[in-house]
Coordinates of C-alpha atoms in Angstrom, one line a residue:
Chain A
X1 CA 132.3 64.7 67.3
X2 CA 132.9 65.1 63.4
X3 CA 130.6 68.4 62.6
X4 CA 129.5 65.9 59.2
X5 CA 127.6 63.4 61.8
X6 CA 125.3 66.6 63.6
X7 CA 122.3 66.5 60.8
X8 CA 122.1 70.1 59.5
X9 CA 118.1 70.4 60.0
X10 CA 115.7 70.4 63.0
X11 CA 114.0 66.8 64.4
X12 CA 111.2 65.5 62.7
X13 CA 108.3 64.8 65.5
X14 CA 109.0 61.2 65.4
X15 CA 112.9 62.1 65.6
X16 CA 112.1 64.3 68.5
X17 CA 110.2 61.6 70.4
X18 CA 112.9 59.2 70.0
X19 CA 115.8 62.0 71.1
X20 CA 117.0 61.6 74.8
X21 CA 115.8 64.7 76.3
X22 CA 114.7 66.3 80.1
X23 CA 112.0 69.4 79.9
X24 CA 111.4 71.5 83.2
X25 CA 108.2 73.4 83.5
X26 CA 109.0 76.5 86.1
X27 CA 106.2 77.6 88.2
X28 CA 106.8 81.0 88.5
X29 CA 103.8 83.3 90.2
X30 CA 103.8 86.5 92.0
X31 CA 101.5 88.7 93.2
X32 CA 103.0 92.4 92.8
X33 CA 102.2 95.1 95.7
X34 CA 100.1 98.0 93.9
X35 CA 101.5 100.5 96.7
X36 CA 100.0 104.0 96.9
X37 CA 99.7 105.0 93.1
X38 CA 99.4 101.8 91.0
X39 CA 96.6 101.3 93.9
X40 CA 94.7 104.9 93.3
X41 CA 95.3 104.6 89.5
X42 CA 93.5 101.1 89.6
X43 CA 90.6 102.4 91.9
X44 CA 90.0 105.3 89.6
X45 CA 89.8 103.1 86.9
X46 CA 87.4 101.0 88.6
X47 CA 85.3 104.3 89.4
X48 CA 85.0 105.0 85.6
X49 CA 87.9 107.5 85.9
X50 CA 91.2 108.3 84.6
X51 CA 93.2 110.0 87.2
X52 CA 96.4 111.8 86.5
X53 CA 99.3 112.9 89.4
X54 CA 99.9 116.8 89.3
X55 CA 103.7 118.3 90.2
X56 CA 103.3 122.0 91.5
X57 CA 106.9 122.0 90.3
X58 CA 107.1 121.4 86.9
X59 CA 103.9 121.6 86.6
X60 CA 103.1 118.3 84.4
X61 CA 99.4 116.3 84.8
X62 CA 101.3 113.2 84.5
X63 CA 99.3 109.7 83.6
X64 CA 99.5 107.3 84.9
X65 CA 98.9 108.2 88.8
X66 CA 102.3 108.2 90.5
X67 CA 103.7 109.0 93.8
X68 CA 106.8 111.1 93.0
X69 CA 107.8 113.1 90.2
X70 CA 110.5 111.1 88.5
X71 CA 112.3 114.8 87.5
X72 CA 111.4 116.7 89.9
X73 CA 112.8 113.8 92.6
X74 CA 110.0 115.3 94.7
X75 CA 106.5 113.5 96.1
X76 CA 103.8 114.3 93.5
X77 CA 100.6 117.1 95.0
X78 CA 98.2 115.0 94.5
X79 CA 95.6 113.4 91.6
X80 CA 92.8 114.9 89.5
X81 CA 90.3 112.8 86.8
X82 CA 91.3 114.1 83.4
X83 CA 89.1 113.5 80.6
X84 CA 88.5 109.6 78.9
X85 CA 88.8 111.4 75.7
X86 CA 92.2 111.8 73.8
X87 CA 94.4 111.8 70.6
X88 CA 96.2 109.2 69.0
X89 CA 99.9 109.8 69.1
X90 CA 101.0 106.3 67.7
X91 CA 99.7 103.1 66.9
X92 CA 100.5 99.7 64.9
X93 CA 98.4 97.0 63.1
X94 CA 98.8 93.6 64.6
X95 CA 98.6 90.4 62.6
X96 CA 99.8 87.9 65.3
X97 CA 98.5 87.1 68.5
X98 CA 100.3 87.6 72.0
X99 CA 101.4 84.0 71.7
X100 CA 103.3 84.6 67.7
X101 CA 100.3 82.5 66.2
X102 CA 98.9 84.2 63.0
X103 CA 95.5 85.9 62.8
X104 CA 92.7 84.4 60.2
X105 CA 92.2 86.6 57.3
X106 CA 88.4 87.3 59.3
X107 CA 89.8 87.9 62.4
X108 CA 89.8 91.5 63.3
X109 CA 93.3 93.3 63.6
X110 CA 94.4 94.0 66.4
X111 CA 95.2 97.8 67.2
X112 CA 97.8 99.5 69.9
X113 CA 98.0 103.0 70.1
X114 CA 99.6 105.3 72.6
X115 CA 96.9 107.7 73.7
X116 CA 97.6 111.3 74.4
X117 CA 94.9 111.9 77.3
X118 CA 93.1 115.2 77.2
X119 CA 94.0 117.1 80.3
X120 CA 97.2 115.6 80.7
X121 CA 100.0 117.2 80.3
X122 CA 101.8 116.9 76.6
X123 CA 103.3 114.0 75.8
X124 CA 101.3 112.3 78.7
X125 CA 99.7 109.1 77.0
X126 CA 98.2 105.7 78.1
X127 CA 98.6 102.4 75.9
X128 CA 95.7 101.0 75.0
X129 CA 93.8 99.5 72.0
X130 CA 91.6 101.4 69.6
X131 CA 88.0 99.3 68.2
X132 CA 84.9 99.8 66.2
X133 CA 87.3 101.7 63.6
X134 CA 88.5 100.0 60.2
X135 CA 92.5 99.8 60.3
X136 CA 92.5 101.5 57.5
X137 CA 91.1 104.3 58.1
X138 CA 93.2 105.3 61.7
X139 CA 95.7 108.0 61.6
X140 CA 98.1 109.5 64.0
X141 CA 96.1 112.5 65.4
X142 CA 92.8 111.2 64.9
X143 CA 90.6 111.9 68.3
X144 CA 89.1 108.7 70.1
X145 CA 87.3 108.1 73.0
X146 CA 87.1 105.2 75.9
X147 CA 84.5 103.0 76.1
X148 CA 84.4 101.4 79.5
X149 CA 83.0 98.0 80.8
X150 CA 79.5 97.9 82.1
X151 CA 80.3 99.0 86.2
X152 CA 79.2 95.3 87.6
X153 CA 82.0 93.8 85.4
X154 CA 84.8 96.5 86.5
X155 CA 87.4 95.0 88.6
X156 CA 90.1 97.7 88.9
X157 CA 92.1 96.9 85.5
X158 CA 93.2 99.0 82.6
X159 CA 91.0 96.4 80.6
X160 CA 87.5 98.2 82.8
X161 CA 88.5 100.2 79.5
X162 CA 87.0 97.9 76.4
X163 CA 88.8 100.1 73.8
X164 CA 89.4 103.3 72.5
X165 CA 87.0 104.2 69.7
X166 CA 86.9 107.3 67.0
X167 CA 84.7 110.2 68.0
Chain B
X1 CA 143.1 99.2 96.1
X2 CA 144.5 101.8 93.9
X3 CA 142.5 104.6 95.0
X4 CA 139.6 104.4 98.3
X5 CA 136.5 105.3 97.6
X6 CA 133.7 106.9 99.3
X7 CA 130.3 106.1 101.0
X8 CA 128.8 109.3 101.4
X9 CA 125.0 108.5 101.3
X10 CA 123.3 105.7 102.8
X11 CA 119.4 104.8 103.0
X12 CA 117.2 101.9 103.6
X13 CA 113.8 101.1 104.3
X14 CA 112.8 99.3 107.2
X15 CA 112.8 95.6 106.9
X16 CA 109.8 93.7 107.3
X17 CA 107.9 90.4 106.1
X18 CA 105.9 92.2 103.9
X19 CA 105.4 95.7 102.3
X20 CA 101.6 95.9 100.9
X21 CA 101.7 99.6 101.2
X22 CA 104.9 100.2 98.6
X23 CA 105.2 98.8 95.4
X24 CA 108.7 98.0 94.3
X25 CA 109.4 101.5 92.9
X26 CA 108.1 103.5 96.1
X27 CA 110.0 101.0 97.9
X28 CA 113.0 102.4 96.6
X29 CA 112.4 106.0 95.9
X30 CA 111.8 105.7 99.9
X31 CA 115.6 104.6 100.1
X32 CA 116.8 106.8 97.7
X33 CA 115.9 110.2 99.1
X34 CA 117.3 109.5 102.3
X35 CA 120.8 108.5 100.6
X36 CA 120.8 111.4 98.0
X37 CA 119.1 114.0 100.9
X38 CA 122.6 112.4 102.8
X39 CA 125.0 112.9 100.1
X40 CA 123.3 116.5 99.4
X41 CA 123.2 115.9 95.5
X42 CA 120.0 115.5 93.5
X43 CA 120.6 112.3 91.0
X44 CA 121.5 114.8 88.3
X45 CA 124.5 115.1 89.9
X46 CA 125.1 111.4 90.1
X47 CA 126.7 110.2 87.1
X48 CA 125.6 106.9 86.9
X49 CA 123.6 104.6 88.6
X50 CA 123.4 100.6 89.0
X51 CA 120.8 98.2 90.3
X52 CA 121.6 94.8 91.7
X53 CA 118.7 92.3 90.9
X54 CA 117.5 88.9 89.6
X55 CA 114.8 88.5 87.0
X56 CA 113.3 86.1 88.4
X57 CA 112.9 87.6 91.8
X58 CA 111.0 90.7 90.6
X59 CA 108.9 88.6 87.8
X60 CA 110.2 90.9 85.1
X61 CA 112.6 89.8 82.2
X62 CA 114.9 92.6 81.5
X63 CA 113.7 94.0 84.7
X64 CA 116.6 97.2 84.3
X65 CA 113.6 98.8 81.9
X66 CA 112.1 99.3 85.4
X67 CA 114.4 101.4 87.4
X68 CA 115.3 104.7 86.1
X69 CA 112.3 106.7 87.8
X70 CA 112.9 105.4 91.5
X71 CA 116.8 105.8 91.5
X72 CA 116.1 109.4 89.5
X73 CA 118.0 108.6 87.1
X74 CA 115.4 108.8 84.0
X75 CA 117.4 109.9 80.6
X76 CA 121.1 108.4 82.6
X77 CA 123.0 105.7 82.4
X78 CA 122.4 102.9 84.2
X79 CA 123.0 99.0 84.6
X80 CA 121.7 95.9 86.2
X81 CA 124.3 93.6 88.2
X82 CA 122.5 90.1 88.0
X83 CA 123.7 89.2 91.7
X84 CA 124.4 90.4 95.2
X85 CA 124.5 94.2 96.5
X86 CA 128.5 94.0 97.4
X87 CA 129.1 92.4 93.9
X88 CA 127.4 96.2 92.4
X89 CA 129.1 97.7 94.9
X90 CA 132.5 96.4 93.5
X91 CA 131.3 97.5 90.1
X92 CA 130.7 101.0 91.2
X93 CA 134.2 100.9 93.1
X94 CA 135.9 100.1 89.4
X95 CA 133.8 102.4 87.4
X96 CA 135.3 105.1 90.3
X97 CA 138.4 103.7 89.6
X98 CA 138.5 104.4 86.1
X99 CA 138.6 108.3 86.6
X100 CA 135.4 108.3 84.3
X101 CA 133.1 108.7 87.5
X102 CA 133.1 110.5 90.1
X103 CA 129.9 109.8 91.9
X104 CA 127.8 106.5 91.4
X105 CA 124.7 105.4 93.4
X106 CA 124.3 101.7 93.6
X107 CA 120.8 100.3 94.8
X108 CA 118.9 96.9 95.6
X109 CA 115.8 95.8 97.0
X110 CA 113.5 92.6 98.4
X111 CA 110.2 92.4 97.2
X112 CA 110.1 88.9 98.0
X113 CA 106.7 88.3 99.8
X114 CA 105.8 89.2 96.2
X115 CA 107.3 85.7 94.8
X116 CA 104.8 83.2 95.8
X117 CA 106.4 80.8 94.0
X118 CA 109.8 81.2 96.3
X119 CA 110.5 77.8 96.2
X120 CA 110.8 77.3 92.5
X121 CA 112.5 80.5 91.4
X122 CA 115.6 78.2 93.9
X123 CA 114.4 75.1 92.7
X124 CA 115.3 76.7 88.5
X125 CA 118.3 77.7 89.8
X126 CA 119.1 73.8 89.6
X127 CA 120.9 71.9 87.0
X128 CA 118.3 70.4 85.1
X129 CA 120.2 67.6 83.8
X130 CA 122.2 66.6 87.2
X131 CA 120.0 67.8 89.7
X132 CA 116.3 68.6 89.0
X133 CA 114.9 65.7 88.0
X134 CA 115.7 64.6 91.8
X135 CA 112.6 66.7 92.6
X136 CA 114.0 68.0 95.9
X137 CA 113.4 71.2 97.4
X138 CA 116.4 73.4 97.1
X139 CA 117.0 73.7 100.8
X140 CA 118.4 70.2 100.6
X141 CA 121.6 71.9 99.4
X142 CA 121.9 73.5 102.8
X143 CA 121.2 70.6 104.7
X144 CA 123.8 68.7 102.9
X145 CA 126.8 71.5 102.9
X146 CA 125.4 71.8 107.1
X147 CA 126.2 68.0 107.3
X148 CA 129.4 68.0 105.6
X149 CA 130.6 71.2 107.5
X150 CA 129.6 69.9 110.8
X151 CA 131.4 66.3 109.8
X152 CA 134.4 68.1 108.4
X153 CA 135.3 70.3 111.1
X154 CA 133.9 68.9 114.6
X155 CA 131.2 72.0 115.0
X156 CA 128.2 70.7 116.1
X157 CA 124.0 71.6 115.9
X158 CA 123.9 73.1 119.1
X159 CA 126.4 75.7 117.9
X160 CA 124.7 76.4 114.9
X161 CA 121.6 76.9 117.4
X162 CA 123.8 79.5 119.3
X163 CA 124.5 81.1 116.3
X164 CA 120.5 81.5 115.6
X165 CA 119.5 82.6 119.3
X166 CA 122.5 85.1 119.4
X167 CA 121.3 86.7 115.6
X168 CA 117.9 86.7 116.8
X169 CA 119.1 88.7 120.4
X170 CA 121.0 91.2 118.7
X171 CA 118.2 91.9 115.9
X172 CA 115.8 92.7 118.8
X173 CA 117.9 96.3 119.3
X174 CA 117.7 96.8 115.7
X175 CA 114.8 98.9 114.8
X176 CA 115.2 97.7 110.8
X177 CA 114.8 94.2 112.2
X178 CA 111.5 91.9 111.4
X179 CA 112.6 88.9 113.3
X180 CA 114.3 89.8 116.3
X181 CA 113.2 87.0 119.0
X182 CA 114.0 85.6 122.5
X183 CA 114.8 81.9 121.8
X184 CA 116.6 79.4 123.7
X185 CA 119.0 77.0 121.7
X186 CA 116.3 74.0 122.5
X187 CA 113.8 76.2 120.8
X188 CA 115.9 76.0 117.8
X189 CA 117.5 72.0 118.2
X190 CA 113.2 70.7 118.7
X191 CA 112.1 72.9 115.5
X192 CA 110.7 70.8 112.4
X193 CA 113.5 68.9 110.3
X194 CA 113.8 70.7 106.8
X195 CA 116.5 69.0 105.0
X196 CA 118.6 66.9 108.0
X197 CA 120.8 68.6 110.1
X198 CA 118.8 71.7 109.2
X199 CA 116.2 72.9 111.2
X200 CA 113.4 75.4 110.5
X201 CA 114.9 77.8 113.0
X202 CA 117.9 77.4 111.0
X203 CA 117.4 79.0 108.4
X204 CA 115.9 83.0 107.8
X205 CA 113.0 84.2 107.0
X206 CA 112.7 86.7 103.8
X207 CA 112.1 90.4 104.5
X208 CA 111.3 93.1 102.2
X209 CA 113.2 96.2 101.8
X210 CA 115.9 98.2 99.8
X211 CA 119.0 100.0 100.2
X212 CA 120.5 102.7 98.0
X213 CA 124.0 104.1 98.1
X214 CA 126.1 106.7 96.9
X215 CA 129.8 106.2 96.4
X216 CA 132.0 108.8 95.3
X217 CA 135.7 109.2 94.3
X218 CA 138.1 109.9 97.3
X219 CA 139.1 113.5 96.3
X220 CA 134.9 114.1 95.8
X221 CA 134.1 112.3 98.7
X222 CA 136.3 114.6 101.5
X223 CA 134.5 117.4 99.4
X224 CA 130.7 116.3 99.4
X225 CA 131.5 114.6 103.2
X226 CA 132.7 115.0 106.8
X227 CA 132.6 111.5 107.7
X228 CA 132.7 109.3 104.7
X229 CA 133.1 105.9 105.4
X230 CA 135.9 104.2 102.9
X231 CA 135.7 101.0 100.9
X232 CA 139.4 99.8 101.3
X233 CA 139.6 96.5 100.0
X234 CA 136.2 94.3 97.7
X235 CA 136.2 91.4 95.9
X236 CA 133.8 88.7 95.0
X237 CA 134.6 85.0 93.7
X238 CA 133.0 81.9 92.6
X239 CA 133.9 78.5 93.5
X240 CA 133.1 75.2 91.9
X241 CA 129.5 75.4 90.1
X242 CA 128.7 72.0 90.0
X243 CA 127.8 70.8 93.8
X244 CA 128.6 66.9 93.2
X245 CA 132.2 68.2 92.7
X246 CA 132.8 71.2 95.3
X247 CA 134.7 71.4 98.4
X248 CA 131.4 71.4 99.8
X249 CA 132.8 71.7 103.9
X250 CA 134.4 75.5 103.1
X251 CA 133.2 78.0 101.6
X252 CA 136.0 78.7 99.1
X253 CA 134.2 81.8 97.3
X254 CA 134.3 83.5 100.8
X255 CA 138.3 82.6 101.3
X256 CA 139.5 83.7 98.0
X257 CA 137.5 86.8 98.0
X258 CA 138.9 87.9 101.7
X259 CA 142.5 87.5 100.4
X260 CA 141.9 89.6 97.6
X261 CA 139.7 91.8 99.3
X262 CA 142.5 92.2 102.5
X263 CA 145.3 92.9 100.0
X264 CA 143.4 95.5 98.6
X265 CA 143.0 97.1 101.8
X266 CA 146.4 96.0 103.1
X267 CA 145.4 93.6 105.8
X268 CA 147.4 91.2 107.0
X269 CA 145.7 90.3 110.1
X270 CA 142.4 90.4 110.4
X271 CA 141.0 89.0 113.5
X272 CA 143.4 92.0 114.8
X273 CA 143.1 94.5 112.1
X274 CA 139.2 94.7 112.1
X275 CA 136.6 95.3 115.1
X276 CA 133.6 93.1 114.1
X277 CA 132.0 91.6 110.8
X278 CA 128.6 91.4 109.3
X279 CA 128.6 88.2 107.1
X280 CA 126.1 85.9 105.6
X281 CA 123.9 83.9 108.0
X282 CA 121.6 82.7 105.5
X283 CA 121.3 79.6 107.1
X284 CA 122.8 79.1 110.8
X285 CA 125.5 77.1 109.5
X286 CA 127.0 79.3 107.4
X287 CA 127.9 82.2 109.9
X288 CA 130.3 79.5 111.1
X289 CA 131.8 78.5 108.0
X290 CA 132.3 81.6 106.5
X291 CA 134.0 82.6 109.8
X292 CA 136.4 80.3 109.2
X293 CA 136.7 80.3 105.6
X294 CA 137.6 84.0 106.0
X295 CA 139.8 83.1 108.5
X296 CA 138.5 85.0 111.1
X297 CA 138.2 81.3 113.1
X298 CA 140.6 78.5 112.4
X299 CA 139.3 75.2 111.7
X300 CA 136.4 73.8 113.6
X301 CA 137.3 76.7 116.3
X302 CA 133.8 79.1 114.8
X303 CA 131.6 77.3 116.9
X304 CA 133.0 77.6 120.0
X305 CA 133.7 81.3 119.2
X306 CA 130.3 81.7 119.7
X307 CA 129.7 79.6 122.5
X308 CA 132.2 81.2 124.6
X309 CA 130.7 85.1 123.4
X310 CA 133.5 86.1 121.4
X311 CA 130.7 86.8 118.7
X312 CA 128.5 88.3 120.7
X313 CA 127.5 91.7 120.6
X314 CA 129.5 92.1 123.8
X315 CA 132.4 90.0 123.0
X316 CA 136.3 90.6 121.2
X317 CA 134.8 90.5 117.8
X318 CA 131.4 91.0 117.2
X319 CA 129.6 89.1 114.6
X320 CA 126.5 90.6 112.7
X321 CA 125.5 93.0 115.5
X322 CA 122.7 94.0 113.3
X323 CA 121.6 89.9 113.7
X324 CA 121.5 89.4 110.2
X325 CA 119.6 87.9 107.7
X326 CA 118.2 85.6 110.7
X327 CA 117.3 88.3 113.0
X328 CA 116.7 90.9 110.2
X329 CA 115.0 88.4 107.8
X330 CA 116.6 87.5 104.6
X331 CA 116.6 90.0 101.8
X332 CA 118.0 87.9 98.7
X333 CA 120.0 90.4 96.1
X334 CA 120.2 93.6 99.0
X335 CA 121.4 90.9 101.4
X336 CA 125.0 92.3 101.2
X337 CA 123.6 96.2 101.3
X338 CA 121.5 95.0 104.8
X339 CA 124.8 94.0 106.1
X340 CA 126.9 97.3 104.8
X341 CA 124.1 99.4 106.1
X342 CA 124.8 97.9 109.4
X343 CA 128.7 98.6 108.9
X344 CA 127.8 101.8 108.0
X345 CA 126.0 103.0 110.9
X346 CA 129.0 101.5 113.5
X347 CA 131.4 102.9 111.6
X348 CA 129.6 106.1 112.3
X349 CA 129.3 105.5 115.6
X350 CA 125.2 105.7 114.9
X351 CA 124.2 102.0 115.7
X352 CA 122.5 103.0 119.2
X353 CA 121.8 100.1 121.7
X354 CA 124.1 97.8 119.9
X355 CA 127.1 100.6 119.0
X356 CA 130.5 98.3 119.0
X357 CA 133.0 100.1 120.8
X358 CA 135.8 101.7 119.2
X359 CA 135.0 100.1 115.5
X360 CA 137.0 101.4 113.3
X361 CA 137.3 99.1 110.8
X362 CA 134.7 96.2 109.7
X363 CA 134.2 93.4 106.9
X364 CA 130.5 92.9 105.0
X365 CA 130.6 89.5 103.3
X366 CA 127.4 88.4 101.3
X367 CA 127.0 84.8 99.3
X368 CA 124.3 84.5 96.6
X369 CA 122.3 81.5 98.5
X370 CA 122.0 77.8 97.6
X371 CA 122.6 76.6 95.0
X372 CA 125.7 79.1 94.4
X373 CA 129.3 79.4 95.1
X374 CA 129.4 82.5 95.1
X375 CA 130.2 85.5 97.4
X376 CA 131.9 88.8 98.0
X377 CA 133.8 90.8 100.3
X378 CA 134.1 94.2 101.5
X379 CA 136.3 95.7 103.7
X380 CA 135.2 99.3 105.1
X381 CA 137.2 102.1 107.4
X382 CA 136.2 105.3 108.8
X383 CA 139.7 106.8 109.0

C-alpha cells in the first residue's frame, strides 16, 4: 500500500458508515468481596461514622479501615470513629465530566479534594468532593465538614457522604 | 541454568469456590505472612517483588497500582507479569540471575468467583476479526483441540474420564482442595455435552486463592534455609497464536518449554530423571497431551498410562498428586503457583496422606487456558 492512497484525516460519519468494520461490546461485571475491612469501613459509613484502623506499633490512626498495617506487616488492633470534620490537603477544579464531555458555563464545578480527617493520624486523608463553597474561594488548609445523606437513603457507600462543605 | 536458585518461603491460602470473607488484598497478605514468616525476613528485606495477574480477571486496568500493601512491599519495586505464576517465577529466577537481587518474592492469586462475567473476560480473549463474530462460547476451543487430540493420537473419552476421576481421588487427601470427589468414569462419560467431546465433568471448576513465594539466590538461599527447594531448569513458550493455523493435536508450548527447561537443569531423561509431575489439567484432555508433549508419554501411550495407574498417586510416576486444577478447582493466573506449592510440599517430604515416596525431583508445568498457546515449565530438586 503507497502511504499517498491512506487519506491523512479521520472518516467523515458518512465515510465511517460505509467503511468495512467489526465492533465488539465486552460484558465485563464483577462483584468485588469487601472482606473484613472494606466491609467494617462501609458499615461505619452506613452508621454515620468514619472509622479509622489503629497500629499499637507505629502508632498511626490510619483511614481508611484496614486489616493489616501495610509497614508494620502486622494485623491492625482494631477501629475507632474519628471525627467527620477535617482539612483540606489538596484539591482540583474540574471542568469535564467522568465521561471527558465539557461542563456548561452554569453547571457547577466539580471539586476533589483529599481530606485530612481529624483524629487520624497525619497524612491520613479520604478523597472526596467539597460543595456549597464557590471554587474560588477554596484553599489548601481551609477546614470542612461532611454532610451525610439522610439515614433512610444510606446504603454503605462513600457517597452516604453528600460532600464535604466549609465550616 | 547458570546459577540454581532458591525457594525458601512458600504460602498459600486454602482453595475454595469462593472467598466472601477476604477481599483480594487480605487474600494475599494471608499468603504472604506465612511465606515471609517461612523465609524469616520481613519484606524490607526482600528486594523486589512481582505479581502475576490479568486485568481483566481482577476488573482493574493497571491493576499493579493495587499490590504494594498486601505483598509489604509499599515504597519498593515491584512489577506485574501479565500471565501465569511459573512465567513470574521465571522472571524472578533472571532478575536472581543478574547478581542485582538476591531475594525476590513472586505472588498470584484467584479472585475469580468475583468475575461474574467469566465467560466473556475468555470470550475477549478471541480474535475479533477471525473468531468472535462466530458467537461461540470460548470452551469450544477445548472441545475442538479434545477432538483433534483424541483423533490424532488414538486416546479415547473414557481415558480422559480416568484422568478426571483419578484428579478428583487424589484432591480428596488434599486439605487445599475444593473439589475433591468420588466419581466413577460413567459419572463423567453421562455429564452434559459442553462443546463435543467435552464434557462438564471435563473441565474444572474455578477456585479462589493465592500463593506467595520467596526465591533467593543460591549462596543466600543455603544462608536463610535448611531445606531450600531449587529451581533447576524454567522456561515458558508460545506456539502458533492464531488457532485455524496451529498444530492443534500437541501442545507445542509445553514441548519446547520442557527441552529448554531440561537443558537448563541437565535432564536428559525425564520419565527416569524425575519422580512425579504436577501439570495443567485444565480440562481432562490436556493432562494427557501435555504428558506427551513433554515427553513424559510417547504418542497416544498418555491415556493408557493412566488406565493401567502409572499416574496414579500410587503408581511409577505420579501425576498431580495434589489432583489439580480438577480436583483443587481452577485458579487461572496462580494456576502454575497451585501446582509448585504442591511440588513444594513433596519435595519436602510434607505432603501427608498423598507423600510420593522418595521424590526427589519434580516438574510444575502451567498453560495460560483457551484460547492460548502458551505455557511454561519448571523443573524443581531438593538436593
Amino acid at each position: 500500500m503507497k502511504i499517498e492512497k491512506v487519506p491523512m484525516k479521520g472518516l467523515t460519519s458518512e465515510e465511517y458508515e460505509k467503511a468495512l468494520k467489526i465492533s465488539w461490546k465486552p460484558k465485563l461485571q464483577y462483584a468485588w468481596d469487601n472482606g473484613i475491612a472494606i466491609g467494617k469501613y462501609l458499615q461505619g459509613l452506613k452508621e454515620g461514622k468514619l472509622l479509622a484502623s489503629c497500629c499499637n506499633r507505629c502508632g498511626r490512626i490510619m483511614l481508611p479501615v484496614r486489616s493489616f498495617c501495610e509497614l508494620c506487616w502486622r494485623p491492625t488492633d482494631g477501629e475507632i470513629a474519628v471525627n467527620d470534620t477535617g482539612v483540606v490537603n489538596t484539591f482540583a477544579i474540574c471542568h469535564v465530566n467522568w465521561d471527558a464531555s465539557r461542563l456548561k458555563p452554569d453547571e457547577p464545578r466539580h471539586i476533589p479534594a483529599v481530606i485530612e480527617i481529624d483524629g487520624a493520624s497525619k497524612g491520613q486523608g479520604i478523597m472526596h468532593v467539597l460543595g456549597n463553597v464557590d471554587p474560588a474561594k477554596v484553599k489548601i488548609g481551609m477546614k470542612v465538614k461532611a454532610v451525610w445523606k439522610p439515614v433512610a437513603e444510606r446504603v454503605g457507600s462513600i457517597d452516604d457522604i453528600r460532600f464535604f462543605e466549609p465550616y | 541454568m547458570k546459577e540454581r536458585v532458591g525457594i525458601v518461603g512458600i504460602g498459600v491460602t486454602g482453595f475454595n469456590s469462593v472467598s466472601p470473607s477476604l477481599s483480594f488484598k487480605e487474600l494475599t497478605y494471608t499468603a504472604a505472612v506465612k511465606a515471609y514468616g517461612e523465609a524469616g525476613l520481613h519484606p524490607k528485606q526482600i528486594d523486589s517483588f512481582i505479581t502475576a495477574s490479568e486485568d481483566f480477571m481482577e476488573g482493574y486496568s493497571i491493576f499493579d497500582e493495587y499490590v504494594p500493601d498486601q505483598m509489604g512491599a509499599v515504597m519498593r519495586p515491584v512489577h506485574t507479569v501479565t500471565a501465569d505464576f511459573l512465567q513470574a517465577l521465571g522472571v524472578g529466577c533472571m532478575m536472581i540471575n543478574t547478581g542485582r537481587f538476591t531475594t525476590i518474592a513472586v505472588e498470584a492469586h484467584s479472585k475469580a468467583s468475583n468475575v461474574k462475567t467469566l465467560d466473556e473476560v475468555q470470550a475477549f480473549a478471541l480474535d475479533p476479526v477471525y473468531l468472535r463474530p462466530l458467537k461461540e462460547n470460548a470452551k469450544f476451543v477445548a472441545g475442538l483441540e479434545m477432538k483433534c487430540f483424541l483423533e490424532m493420537t488414538g486416546n479415547t473419552e473414557e481415558q480422559c474420564a480416568r484422568v478426571v476421576v483419578k484428579n478428583k481421588k487424589n484432591s480428596q487427601k488434599n486439605p487445599n482442595a475444593a473439589y475433591g470427589a468420588e466419581l466413577s468414569v460413567d459419572d463423567v462419560l453421562n455429564s452434559e455435552p459442553i462443546s463435543t467431546p467435552l464434557k462438564r465433568l471435563d473441565v474444572s471448576e474455578r477456585a479462589d486463592g493465592a500463593i506467595m513465594v520467596v526465591l533467593a539466590s543460591e549462596a543466600e538461599a543455603r544462608a536463610l534455609c535448611k531445606n531450600p527447594i531449587w529451581i533447576d531448569g524454567i522456561a515458558w513458550f508460545s506456539g502458533n497464536g492464531n488457532l485455524w493455523s496451529r498444530n492443534i493435536a500437541e501442545a507445542d508450548y509445553a514441548r519446547l518449554a520442557m527441552r529448554k527447561a531440561c537443558s537448563m537443569a541437565g535432564i536428559s531423561d525425564p520419565r527416569k530423571e524425575l519422580h512425579f509431575a504436577e501439570i495443567c489439567d485444565e480440562y481432562s484432555y490436556k493432562e494427557l497431551q501435555h504428558l506427551e508433549a513433554l515427553g513424559l508419554a510417547r504418542k497416544g501411550e498418555a491415556g493408557y498410562l493412566t488406565e493401567s495407574g502409572v499416574t496414579s498417586l500410587d503408581g511409577d510416576f505420579p501425576v498431580n498428586p495434589s489432583g489439580g486444577s480438577l480436583g483443587v478447582g481452577h485458579t487461572f493466573e496462580a494456576s502454575g503457583g497451585m501446582k509448585l506449592y504442591e511440588a513444594v510440599l513433596q519435595l519436602r517430604n510434607q505432603a501427608g496422606a498423598r507423600q510420593v515416596k522418595d521424590a526427589k525431583r519434580c516438574l510444575v508445568q502451567s498453560w495460560r487456558g483457551v484460547p492460548t498457546a502458551t505455557g511454561a515449565v519448571a523443573i524443581l530438586s531438593n538436593e
